[in-house]
Amino acid sequence: SSNDFFSPQTFHSSMHVTQKLELFPDHRLTQMLFKEVKNAAELRQSAMSGKINGALINPTMLVDPFQTLVAANKAVSLQKTGKMKTRSLYSEIIFNLSPTNNISEAFKRFGISDDNDSVLVALVHSEDESQLLTDIAAMVTGQQVPVEDISSLTDQEKIKKLYKITAQEEKCGTLLDAVVCRMATKDVM
Amino acid sequence: MCSSQSRGSERRWTEVNMTQGESMAVSEFLARAKLIKQGAEARVYRVEFLGRPTIVKERFPKRYRHPSLDDKLTHRRTVQEVRSILRCRRAGISAPVVYFVDYTSHCIFLEEIVGSLTVRDHIISIQQSNSCKMLQLDQLAEKVGQILAKMHDEDVIHGDLTTSNMLLRQGMQSDLKAFLSTHPNTEVLFEKLLKSYAASSKKSSAVIKKLDEVRLRGRKRSMVG
Ligand SMILES: Nc1ncnc2c1ncn2[C@@H]1O[C@H](COP(=O)(O)OP(=O)(O)O)[C@@H](O)[C@H]1O
Ligand SMILES: [Mg+2]
């Protein structure tokens, strides 16, 4: 409905989702999802060289776009206090998704690999940057689909194993709850 | 993954400057937030965060303590609370989801248990109603006993177990002593709670023995005073 376009909190186009980071009023997170991706290797190269200024995430490790939002909020917060564990905001987002403090493992699991056929692109930006989105979408050889479709790509069993979600824990909340809680508390566990 | 050239001294300056900026971002955010409880150790706010109803618990500095000691102690309390929440959840106790922890301003951002009621308020409302009082209280005591047993089996020590610290949804957290002292005529109920605790717990006998000691001391004092 047209109301969605004027929601102050979340902007849903038919495809991407842009959300505010309330703690950082001039920062927004935009997520875009692509399926049937043919050029994952090239995209990964572009991200490493800085040609793509965004996080390229393996969508099979995401239960919900909320996971990326939680990771991005933490990354921006740590960037502003100079306490990031990795070299850039976008690598920090990928690192924050992981339940462990092992950086290379985080990239292996949550970053994209050359043989991935789907990718979630996460961008932190200041205002509506439709040009930026168009430019990045143009680099992907694949089909853009609504971000909400992520649940059809989720590998639940792999996620439960990686985050070590207990059966008891699943009884008291959703898988997303369990995952987000691990992400937010990993520094002290 | 993404390249980021270090910009030497320029970058360092930015980081130092940003440290202040960030604290301001959180305090500016909380300045606009709805304060729901001002405690001795923390302020509790209700906000919208990452698009969700959220509770922020901010542990503030205690001015009578040396600043660096205070910061250390406050940090430790924050870490302890975060750890306890995760351990509860792993044990199947539905403590609120942690969304974010800011160790600079000592703030924990938690899932708001929307529409929840503290056990304290629930007991008061049961006592004021006139139907099935004992049955409802029995069920409550039984539930609290089970959850406490689960927590203690996982070695989660709450530290401030009062009925105001247990929320009613499906999950609760919670104080045995407070249970006795804040609500008159709860002795029978408390026995129920203990029975349920003993039935659920793997190591209840030591706990109940200790409790008997505490209660004996309590009685002696009340006889004197
Ligand atoms: N996650 C939550 N959802 C809903 N209400 C909450 C939540 N956390 C705290 N509250 C409310 O705030 C009150 C104080 O929170 P609490 O964590 O006990 O702080 P304190 O340690 O200062 O007592 C609780 O009694 C409850 O009413
Ligand atoms: Mg309390």
PDB file of C-alpha atoms in Angstrom, chain B residues 23-154:
ATOM      1  CA  SER B  23      28.201   8.296  24.159  1.00  0.00           C
ATOM      2  CA  MET B  24      26.240  11.322  23.124  1.00  0.00           C
ATOM      3  CA  ALA B  25      24.301   9.289  20.572  1.00  0.00           C
ATOM      4  CA  VAL B  26      23.137   6.843  23.250  1.00  0.00           C
ATOM      5  CA  SER B  27      22.407   9.528  25.822  1.00  0.00           C
ATOM      6  CA  GLU B  28      20.596  11.633  23.246  1.00  0.00           C
ATOM      7  CA  PHE B  29      18.570   8.587  22.300  1.00  0.00           C
ATOM      8  CA  LEU B  30      17.706   7.857  25.945  1.00  0.00           C
ATOM      9  CA  ALA B  31      16.925  11.523  26.643  1.00  0.00           C
ATOM     10  CA  ARG B  32      14.004  11.180  24.248  1.00  0.00           C
ATOM     11  CA  ALA B  33      13.002   7.770  25.647  1.00  0.00           C
ATOM     12  CA  LYS B  34      10.249   6.953  28.102  1.00  0.00           C
ATOM     13  CA  LEU B  35      11.685   6.231  31.550  1.00  0.00           C
ATOM     14  CA  ILE B  36       9.686   3.480  33.239  1.00  0.00           C
ATOM     15  CA  LYS B  37      11.757   2.829  36.324  1.00  0.00           C
ATOM     16  CA  GLN B  38      14.476   4.652  38.198  1.00  0.00           C
ATOM     17  CA  GLY B  39      16.244   2.189  40.470  1.00  0.00           C
ATOM     18  CA  ALA B  40      19.213   2.465  42.787  1.00  0.00           C
ATOM     19  CA  GLU B  41      21.533   1.005  40.205  1.00  0.00           C
ATOM     20  CA  ALA B  42      19.837   1.354  36.852  1.00  0.00           C
ATOM     21  CA  ARG B  43      17.294   3.281  34.855  1.00  0.00           C
ATOM     22  CA  VAL B  44      14.865   1.306  32.724  1.00  0.00           C
ATOM     23  CA  TYR B  45      13.448   2.813  29.528  1.00  0.00           C
ATOM     24  CA  ARG B  46      10.860   1.703  27.005  1.00  0.00           C
ATOM     25  CA  VAL B  47      11.905   2.484  23.413  1.00  0.00           C
ATOM     26  CA  GLU B  48      11.594   1.371  19.843  1.00  0.00           C
ATOM     27  CA  PHE B  49      14.899  -0.087  18.689  1.00  0.00           C
ATOM     28  CA  LEU B  50      15.654  -1.713  15.335  1.00  0.00           C
ATOM     29  CA  GLY B  51      11.938  -1.370  14.758  1.00  0.00           C
ATOM     30  CA  ARG B  52      10.968  -3.452  17.810  1.00  0.00           C
ATOM     31  CA  PRO B  53       9.519  -2.729  21.250  1.00  0.00           C
ATOM     32  CA  THR B  54      12.601  -2.704  23.442  1.00  0.00           C
ATOM     33  CA  ILE B  55      13.567  -2.221  27.074  1.00  0.00           C
ATOM     34  CA  VAL B  56      16.858  -0.428  27.751  1.00  0.00           C
ATOM     35  CA  LYS B  57      18.511  -0.969  31.086  1.00  0.00           C
ATOM     36  CA  GLU B  58      21.126   1.695  31.752  1.00  0.00           C
ATOM     37  CA  ARG B  59      23.454   1.254  34.687  1.00  0.00           C
ATOM     38  CA  PHE B  60      24.516   4.750  35.689  1.00  0.00           C
ATOM     39  CA  PRO B  61      27.692   5.817  37.525  1.00  0.00           C
ATOM     40  CA  LYS B  62      27.638   6.009  41.287  1.00  0.00           C
ATOM     41  CA  ARG B  63      29.313   9.284  42.097  1.00  0.00           C
ATOM     42  CA  TYR B  64      30.455   8.241  45.560  1.00  0.00           C
ATOM     43  CA  ARG B  65      32.734   5.607  44.045  1.00  0.00           C
ATOM     44  CA  HIS B  66      36.089   6.303  42.443  1.00  0.00           C
ATOM     45  CA  PRO B  67      35.328   6.694  38.693  1.00  0.00           C
ATOM     46  CA  SER B  68      37.600   3.920  37.448  1.00  0.00           C
ATOM     47  CA  LEU B  69      36.497   1.472  40.135  1.00  0.00           C
ATOM     48  CA  ASP B  70      32.892   2.424  39.469  1.00  0.00           C
ATOM     49  CA  ASP B  71      33.313   1.806  35.765  1.00  0.00           C
ATOM     50  CA  LYS B  72      34.843  -1.604  36.427  1.00  0.00           C
ATOM     51  CA  LEU B  73      32.072  -2.656  38.815  1.00  0.00           C
ATOM     52  CA  THR B  74      29.340  -1.364  36.531  1.00  0.00           C
ATOM     53  CA  HIS B  75      30.891  -3.179  33.597  1.00  0.00           C
ATOM     54  CA  ARG B  76      31.021  -6.392  35.616  1.00  0.00           C
ATOM     55  CA  ARG B  77      27.350  -6.104  36.574  1.00  0.00           C
ATOM     56  CA  THR B  78      26.390  -5.584  32.960  1.00  0.00           C
ATOM     57  CA  VAL B  79      28.412  -8.592  31.833  1.00  0.00           C
ATOM     58  CA  GLN B  80      26.917 -10.749  34.607  1.00  0.00           C
ATOM     59  CA  GLU B  81      23.393  -9.853  33.615  1.00  0.00           C
ATOM     60  CA  VAL B  82      24.025 -10.539  29.942  1.00  0.00           C
ATOM     61  CA  ARG B  83      25.608 -13.925  30.736  1.00  0.00           C
ATOM     62  CA  SER B  84      22.763 -14.917  33.046  1.00  0.00           C
ATOM     63  CA  ILE B  85      20.176 -14.097  30.420  1.00  0.00           C
ATOM     64  CA  LEU B  86      21.849 -16.267  27.822  1.00  0.00           C
ATOM     65  CA  ARG B  87      22.354 -19.132  30.271  1.00  0.00           C
ATOM     66  CA  CYS B  88      18.677 -18.959  31.240  1.00  0.00           C
ATOM     67  CA  ARG B  89      17.637 -19.102  27.623  1.00  0.00           C
ATOM     68  CA  ARG B  90      19.923 -22.031  26.913  1.00  0.00           C
ATOM     69  CA  ALA B  91      18.260 -23.837  29.827  1.00  0.00           C
ATOM     70  CA  GLY B  92      14.846 -23.188  28.292  1.00  0.00           C
ATOM     71  CA  ILE B  93      13.806 -20.313  30.574  1.00  0.00           C
ATOM     72  CA  SER B  94      12.349 -17.597  28.398  1.00  0.00           C
ATOM     73  CA  ALA B  95      14.382 -14.626  29.558  1.00  0.00           C
ATOM     74  CA  PRO B  96      14.140 -11.653  27.154  1.00  0.00           C
ATOM     75  CA  VAL B  97      16.237 -11.690  23.983  1.00  0.00           C
ATOM     76  CA  VAL B  98      19.314  -9.449  24.114  1.00  0.00           C
ATOM     77  CA  TYR B  99      19.421  -7.222  21.025  1.00  0.00           C
ATOM     78  CA  PHE B 100      22.481  -5.133  21.783  1.00  0.00           C
ATOM     79  CA  VAL B 101      24.868  -4.320  24.612  1.00  0.00           C
ATOM     80  CA  ASP B 102      26.769  -1.051  24.742  1.00  0.00           C
ATOM     81  CA  TYR B 103      29.669  -1.570  27.110  1.00  0.00           C
ATOM     82  CA  THR B 104      30.624   2.108  26.868  1.00  0.00           C
ATOM     83  CA  SER B 105      27.404   3.459  28.350  1.00  0.00           C
ATOM     84  CA  HIS B 106      26.601   0.188  30.207  1.00  0.00           C
ATOM     85  CA  CYS B 107      23.280  -0.250  28.437  1.00  0.00           C
ATOM     86  CA  ILE B 108      21.527  -3.528  27.707  1.00  0.00           C
ATOM     87  CA  PHE B 109      18.895  -3.451  24.964  1.00  0.00           C
ATOM     88  CA  LEU B 110      16.350  -6.218  25.566  1.00  0.00           C
ATOM     89  CA  GLU B 111      13.245  -7.563  23.949  1.00  0.00           C
ATOM     90  CA  GLU B 112      10.260  -5.991  25.673  1.00  0.00           C
ATOM     91  CA  ILE B 113       7.980  -8.672  27.058  1.00  0.00           C
ATOM     92  CA  VAL B 114       4.910  -6.869  25.787  1.00  0.00           C
ATOM     93  CA  GLY B 115       1.884  -7.069  28.037  1.00  0.00           C
ATOM     94  CA  SER B 116       3.821  -8.776  30.788  1.00  0.00           C
ATOM     95  CA  LEU B 117       2.957  -8.458  34.449  1.00  0.00           C
ATOM     96  CA  THR B 118       5.352  -8.757  37.351  1.00  0.00           C
ATOM     97  CA  VAL B 119       4.608 -11.694  39.631  1.00  0.00           C
ATOM     98  CA  ARG B 120       4.232  -9.107  42.384  1.00  0.00           C
ATOM     99  CA  ASP B 121       1.410  -7.313  40.568  1.00  0.00           C
ATOM    100  CA  HIS B 122      -0.124 -10.624  39.623  1.00  0.00           C
ATOM    101  CA  ILE B 123      -0.253 -11.783  43.256  1.00  0.00           C
ATOM    102  CA  ILE B 124      -1.801  -8.481  44.317  1.00  0.00           C
ATOM    103  CA  SER B 125      -4.482  -8.788  41.688  1.00  0.00           C
ATOM    104  CA  ILE B 126      -5.203 -12.402  42.610  1.00  0.00           C
ATOM    105  CA  GLN B 127      -5.520 -11.430  46.263  1.00  0.00           C
ATOM    106  CA  GLN B 128      -7.965  -8.660  45.355  1.00  0.00           C
ATOM    107  CA  SER B 129     -10.101 -10.893  43.180  1.00  0.00           C
ATOM    108  CA  ASN B 130     -12.475 -13.301  44.838  1.00  0.00           C
ATOM    109  CA  SER B 131     -12.567 -16.400  42.689  1.00  0.00           C
ATOM    110  CA  CYS B 132     -10.259 -19.406  42.829  1.00  0.00           C
ATOM    111  CA  LYS B 133      -7.674 -17.472  44.794  1.00  0.00           C
ATOM    112  CA  MET B 134      -5.866 -20.451  46.251  1.00  0.00           C
ATOM    113  CA  LEU B 135      -5.887 -22.420  43.032  1.00  0.00           C
ATOM    114  CA  GLN B 136      -4.348 -19.562  41.059  1.00  0.00           C
ATOM    115  CA  LEU B 137      -1.738 -18.897  43.701  1.00  0.00           C
ATOM    116  CA  ASP B 138      -0.922 -22.597  43.923  1.00  0.00           C
ATOM    117  CA  GLN B 139      -0.308 -22.779  40.208  1.00  0.00           C
ATOM    118  CA  LEU B 140       1.846 -19.691  40.328  1.00  0.00           C
ATOM    119  CA  ALA B 141       3.939 -21.010  43.221  1.00  0.00           C
ATOM    120  CA  GLU B 142       4.402 -24.290  41.422  1.00  0.00           C
ATOM    121  CA  LYS B 143       5.576 -22.565  38.247  1.00  0.00           C
ATOM    122  CA  VAL B 144       8.001 -20.305  40.115  1.00  0.00           C
ATOM    123  CA  GLY B 145       9.428 -23.296  41.942  1.00  0.00           C
ATOM    124  CA  GLN B 146      10.032 -25.159  38.688  1.00  0.00           C
ATOM    125  CA  ILE B 147      11.764 -22.228  37.043  1.00  0.00           C
ATOM    126  CA  LEU B 148      13.966 -21.569  40.046  1.00  0.00           C
ATOM    127  CA  ALA B 149      14.999 -25.194  40.124  1.00  0.00           C
ATOM    128  CA  LYS B 150      15.892 -25.035  36.433  1.00  0.00           C
ATOM    129  CA  MET B 151      17.939 -21.873  36.964  1.00  0.00           C
ATOM    130  CA  HIS B 152      19.819 -23.324  39.896  1.00  0.00           C
ATOM    131  CA  ASP B 153      20.482 -26.563  38.071  1.00  0.00           C
ATOM    132  CA  GLU B 154      22.243 -24.443  35.454  1.00  0.00           C
TER     133      GLU B 154
END
